[in-house]
């Protein structure tokens, strides 16, 4: 679901919200001279796992120019973002921003650490090269407007031969006074002395061909923020989310979802250490990439989404496995369902419903699998010295324990 909202009272930035309202919130900040369009090729994918909120700078896109004044600061822009979050009922959030939007993220993380759970700073800087160039640009825009600057947008934003016409149009359509006030904010911005105080997990993303904020600017931040990570994107200039969206998306997904590491944690919680340890022990060079895919995609993105509870996901997974006749995978997920608190009676009720929609033969096989698994678990629970909630060591009865999770994303 996507909603685009302007504040009727003109006191909040224009924003677009995408993704489930119950998902973890992720705010996306723009670069100077652009709009929410900057994130068009990235936000929809991020909204599969997050409640994504993109916002416009004052006088840019749909935001009122009156939200900013001459002599503005990045702190004031950060205040607008907090007001927007408050209006949406968002307390703590993840944040990613480009250039000026990235500076806003740094300010939020340094001055409002209780609000920022994790941070990504893209093609940005801790100081933007001093005040003089921005003071000169602000004066020029106030005097001449944005036409001449918009004519050079491609050379400042993209590698040679690349352009995004909609973003260049955004540049031309920006309110000159608001643009100049944003330049004032950049001129006054220098957060180098506060970088070491940032506690949020932080990712720095640099465009290797970026002339405005070269990789050295991002490296400076990475060196100062405790535990920060830095990635450089080849073939990207200043507006990396527009020019290299796949690479930016991959970096943000890994950072905000925890990628394979978080997926492995959830996989162990759902399937149990015994099964995962066996699968990992049998991993080879041939299957390693598939194992990583399963951990990142199935477990790191789908099973970590709080829209559905683990119990609900177990019920859905069992039904789908019955429908496709994956009895070995079904046995593994019946154990997972028990681990999530489903009773034998509830599991039986779910399987009975599959008889209506998947067919009696499929349900008959499923009941046989469930009866065996529940009997094995009951025997383990009553045998001294056994460990409950683990897959049986006799893997001949469960092919999914004898393979490297190759039965699909449910593994």
Coordinates of C-alpha atoms in Angstrom, one line a residue:
X1 CA 0.0 0.0 0.0
X2 CA 1.3 3.5 -1.0
X3 CA 0.0 6.7 0.3
X4 CA 1.1 10.3 -0.6
X5 CA 0.3 13.0 1.9
X6 CA 0.5 16.8 2.0
X7 CA 0.0 18.5 5.3
X8 CA -3.2 20.7 5.0
X9 CA -1.7 23.1 7.6
X10 CA 1.6 23.4 5.7
X11 CA 3.7 22.6 8.8
X12 CA 5.1 19.2 7.8
X13 CA 7.1 17.9 4.8
X14 CA 5.3 16.1 2.0
X15 CA 5.8 12.4 2.3
X16 CA 5.0 9.0 0.7
X17 CA 4.3 5.9 2.8
X18 CA 4.7 2.4 1.5
X19 CA 4.6 -1.1 3.0
X20 CA 2.7 -2.6 5.9
X21 CA 1.7 -0.2 8.7
X22 CA 2.8 -2.8 11.2
X23 CA 6.3 -3.3 9.8
X24 CA 9.4 -1.6 11.2
X25 CA 9.6 2.0 10.0
X26 CA 12.3 3.2 7.7
X27 CA 12.6 6.9 6.7
X28 CA 14.3 7.9 3.5
X29 CA 15.8 11.4 3.0
X30 CA 16.5 13.1 -0.3
X31 CA 19.4 15.0 -1.8
X32 CA 19.3 18.7 -2.4
X33 CA 17.4 19.6 -5.6
X34 CA 15.5 16.2 -5.7
X35 CA 12.3 14.8 -4.4
X36 CA 10.9 11.4 -3.3
X37 CA 11.4 10.4 -6.9
X38 CA 15.1 9.7 -6.0
X39 CA 14.0 6.6 -4.2
X40 CA 11.6 5.3 -6.9
X41 CA 13.7 2.2 -7.8
X42 CA 14.6 1.3 -4.2
X43 CA 11.7 2.2 -1.9
X44 CA 9.1 -0.4 -3.3
X45 CA 11.5 -3.2 -2.7
X46 CA 12.4 -2.0 0.8
X47 CA 8.6 -1.7 1.6
X48 CA 8.3 -5.5 1.4
X49 CA 9.9 -5.7 4.8
X50 CA 9.5 -2.1 6.2
X51 CA 7.1 0.7 6.6
X52 CA 8.9 3.1 4.2
X53 CA 8.3 6.8 4.5
X54 CA 10.0 9.1 2.0
X55 CA 10.0 12.8 2.6
X56 CA 10.7 16.0 0.6
X57 CA 12.9 18.9 1.6
X58 CA 11.1 22.2 2.0
X59 CA 10.3 23.8 -1.4
X60 CA 11.2 20.5 -3.1
X61 CA 8.6 18.1 -4.6
X62 CA 5.4 18.5 -2.6
X63 CA 6.8 20.2 0.5
X64 CA 5.9 23.8 1.2
X65 CA 8.7 26.3 0.8
X66 CA 7.5 28.1 4.0
X67 CA 9.0 25.2 6.1
X68 CA 12.4 26.8 5.8
X69 CA 13.9 30.2 6.1
X70 CA 17.3 31.9 5.2
X71 CA 20.0 30.8 7.6
X72 CA 18.4 27.4 8.2
X73 CA 20.4 24.6 9.7
X74 CA 20.5 20.8 9.3
X75 CA 19.2 20.6 12.9
X76 CA 16.0 22.4 11.8
X77 CA 15.5 20.0 8.9
X78 CA 16.0 17.1 11.4
X79 CA 13.3 18.7 13.5
X80 CA 10.9 18.6 10.6
X81 CA 11.7 14.9 10.2
X82 CA 11.0 14.2 13.9
X83 CA 7.7 16.2 13.6
X84 CA 6.7 14.1 10.6
X85 CA 7.5 10.9 12.4
X86 CA 5.5 12.0 15.4
X87 CA 2.5 12.8 13.2
X88 CA 2.7 9.2 11.9
X89 CA 2.9 7.6 15.3
X90 CA 6.5 6.6 14.7
X91 CA 8.8 6.6 17.6
X92 CA 12.1 4.8 16.9
X93 CA 13.0 4.3 13.2
X94 CA 15.7 3.3 10.8
X95 CA 16.9 6.0 8.5
X96 CA 18.7 6.3 5.2
X97 CA 19.5 9.6 3.4
X98 CA 21.4 10.9 0.4
X99 CA 23.7 13.9 0.6
X100 CA 21.8 16.6 2.5
X101 CA 19.3 13.8 3.6
X102 CA 22.3 11.9 4.9
X103 CA 23.5 14.9 6.9
X104 CA 20.0 15.0 8.5
X105 CA 20.5 11.3 9.4
X106 CA 23.8 12.0 11.0
X107 CA 22.3 14.9 13.0
X108 CA 19.4 12.7 14.2
X109 CA 21.7 9.9 15.2
X110 CA 24.1 12.2 17.1
X111 CA 21.5 14.5 18.8
X112 CA 18.5 12.2 19.1
X113 CA 19.9 8.7 19.6
X114 CA 16.7 7.4 21.2
X115 CA 14.9 7.9 17.8
X116 CA 17.4 6.3 15.4
X117 CA 17.6 2.5 15.5
X118 CA 20.0 2.1 12.6
X119 CA 21.4 4.5 10.0
X120 CA 22.6 4.5 6.4
X121 CA 24.4 7.6 5.0
X122 CA 24.7 7.6 1.2
X123 CA 26.9 9.9 -0.9
X124 CA 27.1 12.4 1.9
X125 CA 29.6 14.1 4.2
X126 CA 30.3 15.3 7.8
X127 CA 31.1 18.8 6.6
X128 CA 30.6 19.2 2.8
X129 CA 33.9 21.0 2.1
X130 CA 33.4 24.2 4.1
X131 CA 30.9 27.1 4.0
X132 CA 32.2 29.3 1.2
X133 CA 31.0 27.2 -1.9
X134 CA 27.5 26.9 -0.4
X135 CA 27.3 30.6 0.6
X136 CA 28.2 31.4 -3.0
X137 CA 25.7 29.0 -4.5
X138 CA 22.9 30.3 -2.2
X139 CA 23.6 33.9 -3.2
X140 CA 23.7 32.9 -6.9
X141 CA 20.3 31.1 -6.7
X142 CA 18.7 34.0 -4.8
X143 CA 20.0 36.3 -7.6
X144 CA 19.5 34.2 -10.7
X145 CA 17.2 31.3 -9.9
X146 CA 17.8 27.6 -10.6
X147 CA 17.9 27.5 -14.4
X148 CA 21.7 27.5 -14.8
X149 CA 22.3 25.0 -12.0
X150 CA 19.7 22.6 -13.4
X151 CA 21.5 22.7 -16.7
X152 CA 24.6 21.2 -15.0
X153 CA 22.7 18.7 -12.9
X154 CA 23.6 15.7 -15.0
X155 CA 27.4 16.3 -14.6
X156 CA 27.0 16.8 -10.8
X157 CA 24.7 13.9 -10.2
X158 CA 25.4 11.1 -12.7
X159 CA 28.3 9.5 -14.6
X160 CA 28.7 10.6 -18.2
X161 CA 25.9 9.5 -20.5
X162 CA 23.4 8.8 -17.7
X163 CA 20.4 10.8 -16.6
X164 CA 17.0 10.6 -14.9
X165 CA 14.9 13.3 -16.6
X166 CA 12.3 13.3 -13.7
X167 CA 15.0 14.2 -11.2
X168 CA 16.4 17.0 -13.5
X169 CA 12.8 18.3 -13.8
X170 CA 12.6 18.2 -10.0
X171 CA 15.7 20.4 -9.8
X172 CA 14.1 23.0 -12.2
X173 CA 10.9 23.0 -10.3
X174 CA 12.4 23.5 -6.8
X175 CA 11.6 26.8 -5.1
X176 CA 14.8 29.0 -5.4
X177 CA 14.4 30.5 -1.9
X178 CA 14.0 27.1 -0.2
X179 CA 16.9 25.7 -2.3
X180 CA 19.1 28.6 -1.2
X181 CA 18.1 28.1 2.5
X182 CA 19.1 24.4 2.2
X183 CA 22.5 25.7 0.9
X184 CA 22.7 27.8 4.0
X185 CA 22.2 24.6 6.1
X186 CA 24.9 22.8 4.2
X187 CA 27.3 25.8 4.6
X188 CA 26.9 25.7 8.4
X189 CA 27.0 21.9 8.8
X190 CA 30.0 20.3 10.4
X191 CA 29.3 17.3 12.7
X192 CA 32.8 15.8 12.8
X193 CA 33.2 16.4 16.5
X194 CA 30.0 14.4 17.2
X195 CA 30.6 11.4 15.0
X196 CA 32.2 9.3 17.8
X197 CA 29.0 9.7 19.9
X198 CA 26.8 7.9 17.3
X199 CA 25.7 4.6 18.7
X200 CA 23.3 3.4 16.0
X201 CA 24.6 0.7 13.6
X202 CA 25.8 2.8 10.7
X203 CA 26.4 2.0 7.1
X204 CA 28.2 4.4 4.7
X205 CA 27.6 4.1 1.0
X206 CA 29.9 5.9 -1.4
X207 CA 29.6 6.4 -5.2
X208 CA 33.0 5.6 -6.5
X209 CA 32.6 8.3 -9.3
X210 CA 30.9 10.9 -7.0
X211 CA 32.6 14.4 -7.5
X212 CA 30.5 16.1 -4.8
X213 CA 31.1 13.8 -1.9
X214 CA 33.9 11.4 -2.9
X215 CA 34.5 8.1 -1.1
X216 CA 37.1 9.9 1.2
X217 CA 34.2 11.8 2.8
X218 CA 32.3 8.6 3.6
X219 CA 35.5 7.0 4.8
X220 CA 36.1 9.8 7.2
X221 CA 32.7 9.1 8.8
X222 CA 33.3 5.4 8.9
X223 CA 36.6 5.8 10.6
X224 CA 35.0 8.0 13.3
X225 CA 31.6 6.3 14.0
X226 CA 32.2 3.2 16.2
X227 CA 31.5 0.0 14.4
X228 CA 30.5 1.7 11.1
X229 CA 30.8 -0.1 7.8
X230 CA 31.7 1.4 4.4
X231 CA 30.8 0.2 0.9
X232 CA 31.8 1.7 -2.4
X233 CA 29.6 1.3 -5.4
X234 CA 31.4 1.2 -8.8
X235 CA 29.8 3.2 -11.6
X236 CA 27.8 5.4 -9.3
X237 CA 28.1 9.1 -9.0
X238 CA 26.2 11.4 -6.5
X239 CA 22.7 10.1 -6.8
X240 CA 23.5 6.4 -6.3
X241 CA 20.0 5.2 -5.5
X242 CA 18.9 6.4 -9.0
X243 CA 21.9 5.4 -11.0
X244 CA 22.8 2.1 -9.3
X245 CA 19.5 1.1 -7.5
X246 CA 20.3 -2.7 -7.3
X247 CA 23.6 -2.1 -5.6
X248 CA 22.1 0.4 -3.1
X249 CA 19.2 -1.9 -2.4
X250 CA 21.4 -4.8 -1.7
X251 CA 23.5 -2.8 0.7
X252 CA 20.5 -1.4 2.5
X253 CA 18.7 -4.7 2.8
X254 CA 21.8 -6.3 4.3
X255 CA 22.2 -3.4 6.8
X256 CA 18.6 -3.0 7.9
X257 CA 17.5 -6.6 7.9
X258 CA 20.7 -8.0 9.2
X259 CA 21.0 -10.1 6.0
X260 CA 22.3 -13.6 6.4
X261 CA 23.3 -13.1 10.0
X262 CA 19.8 -12.2 11.2
X263 CA 18.4 -14.8 9.0
X264 CA 20.5 -17.5 10.6
X265 CA 19.4 -16.4 14.0
X266 CA 15.7 -16.7 13.0
X267 CA 16.3 -20.0 11.2
X268 CA 17.8 -21.5 14.4
X269 CA 14.9 -20.1 16.4
X270 CA 12.3 -21.7 14.1
X271 CA 14.0 -25.0 13.1
X272 CA 16.2 -25.6 16.1
X273 CA 20.0 -25.8 16.4
X274 CA 20.1 -29.5 15.7
X275 CA 18.6 -29.3 12.2
X276 CA 20.6 -26.2 11.3
X277 CA 23.9 -27.6 12.6
X278 CA 23.4 -30.7 10.5
X279 CA 22.6 -28.7 7.4
X280 CA 25.6 -26.5 7.9
X281 CA 27.9 -29.5 8.5
X282 CA 26.9 -30.9 5.1
X283 CA 27.4 -27.6 3.3
X284 CA 29.8 -27.7 0.3
X285 CA 31.2 -25.1 -2.0
X286 CA 28.5 -26.2 -4.4
X287 CA 25.6 -25.5 -2.0
X288 CA 27.1 -22.6 0.0
X289 CA 25.5 -19.9 -2.1
X290 CA 22.1 -21.5 -1.8
X291 CA 22.5 -21.7 1.9
X292 CA 23.3 -18.0 2.0
X293 CA 20.3 -17.3 -0.2
X294 CA 18.0 -19.2 2.1
X295 CA 19.3 -17.4 5.2
X296 CA 19.0 -14.0 3.6
X297 CA 15.8 -14.3 1.7
X298 CA 13.5 -16.8 3.5
X299 CA 14.8 -16.3 7.0
X300 CA 16.3 -12.8 6.9
X301 CA 13.4 -11.1 5.1
X302 CA 10.2 -13.2 5.2
X303 CA 10.3 -14.8 8.6
X304 CA 11.6 -11.6 10.3
X305 CA 8.5 -9.6 9.2
X306 CA 6.4 -9.0 12.2
X307 CA 3.2 -8.6 10.2
X308 CA 2.4 -12.2 10.9
X309 CA 3.3 -14.1 14.1
X310 CA 5.6 -17.1 14.1
X311 CA 2.5 -19.3 14.9
X312 CA 0.6 -17.9 11.9
X313 CA 3.6 -18.4 9.6
X314 CA 3.9 -22.0 10.8
X315 CA 0.2 -22.7 10.0
X316 CA 0.6 -21.1 6.5
X317 CA 3.8 -23.0 5.8
X318 CA 2.4 -26.4 6.9
X319 CA -0.7 -25.8 4.6
X320 CA 1.5 -25.0 1.6
X321 CA 3.8 -27.9 2.2
X322 CA 0.7 -30.3 2.3
X323 CA -0.6 -28.8 -0.9
X324 CA 2.7 -29.5 -2.7
X325 CA 3.3 -32.9 -1.2
X326 CA 6.6 -31.9 0.5
X327 CA 6.2 -34.4 3.4
X328 CA 9.9 -34.3 4.5
X329 CA 9.7 -30.5 4.8
X330 CA 6.3 -30.8 6.5
X331 CA 7.9 -33.0 9.3
X332 CA 10.5 -30.3 10.0
X333 CA 7.9 -27.5 10.1
X334 CA 5.5 -29.5 12.4
X335 CA 8.4 -29.5 14.9
X336 CA 8.8 -25.8 14.3
X337 CA 5.1 -25.3 14.9
X338 CA 5.4 -27.1 18.2
X339 CA 8.3 -24.9 19.1
X340 CA 6.1 -21.9 18.4
X341 CA 3.5 -23.1 20.9
X342 CA 1.0 -24.8 18.6
X343 CA -0.7 -27.8 20.2
X344 CA -1.2 -31.2 18.5
X345 CA -4.9 -30.3 18.4
X346 CA -4.3 -27.1 16.5
X347 CA -1.9 -28.8 14.1
X348 CA -4.5 -31.5 13.5
X349 CA -7.2 -28.8 12.9
X350 CA -4.9 -27.1 10.3
X351 CA -4.3 -30.4 8.5
X352 CA -8.0 -31.3 8.6
X353 CA -8.7 -28.0 6.7
X354 CA -6.1 -28.9 4.1
X355 CA -8.3 -32.0 3.3
X356 CA -10.9 -29.6 2.0
X357 CA -8.7 -27.4 -0.1
X358 CA -5.7 -29.6 -1.0
X359 CA -7.5 -33.0 -1.2
X360 CA -8.0 -36.0 1.0
X361 CA -4.9 -38.0 -0.2
X362 CA -2.6 -35.0 0.5
X363 CA -4.1 -34.6 4.0
X364 CA -3.9 -38.3 4.6
X365 CA -0.1 -38.3 4.0
X366 CA 0.2 -35.2 6.1
X367 CA -1.6 -36.8 9.1
X368 CA 0.7 -39.8 8.8
X369 CA 3.8 -37.5 9.0
X370 CA 2.3 -35.5 11.8
X371 CA 1.4 -38.5 13.8
X372 CA 5.0 -39.9 13.5
X373 CA 6.6 -36.5 14.4
X374 CA 4.3 -35.9 17.4
X375 CA 4.9 -39.4 18.7
X376 CA 8.7 -39.0 18.4
X377 CA 8.6 -35.7 20.2
X378 CA 6.4 -37.2 23.0
X379 CA 8.9 -40.0 23.4
X380 CA 11.8 -37.6 23.6
X381 CA 10.0 -35.6 26.3
X382 CA 9.6 -38.7 28.4
X383 CA 13.0 -40.2 27.9
X384 CA 15.6 -39.3 30.5
X385 CA 18.7 -37.5 29.0
X386 CA 17.0 -36.5 25.8
X387 CA 16.7 -33.0 24.6
X388 CA 13.2 -31.8 23.5
X389 CA 12.5 -29.7 20.5
X390 CA 15.1 -31.2 18.3
X391 CA 15.0 -33.2 15.1
X392 CA 15.6 -36.9 15.4
X393 CA 19.1 -38.3 14.8
X394 CA 17.6 -41.0 12.5
X395 CA 17.7 -38.7 9.4
X396 CA 16.6 -41.6 7.2
X397 CA 13.1 -40.7 8.3
X398 CA 13.5 -37.0 7.3
X399 CA 15.2 -36.3 4.0
X400 CA 15.2 -32.6 4.8
X401 CA 17.7 -33.3 7.7
X402 CA 19.8 -35.2 5.2
X403 CA 20.1 -32.4 2.7
X404 CA 21.4 -28.8 2.8
X405 CA 17.9 -27.2 2.9
X406 CA 17.5 -27.8 -0.8
X407 CA 13.7 -28.3 -0.6
X408 CA 13.1 -24.6 -1.0
X409 CA 12.8 -21.4 1.0
X410 CA 10.8 -23.2 3.7
X411 CA 14.0 -25.0 4.7

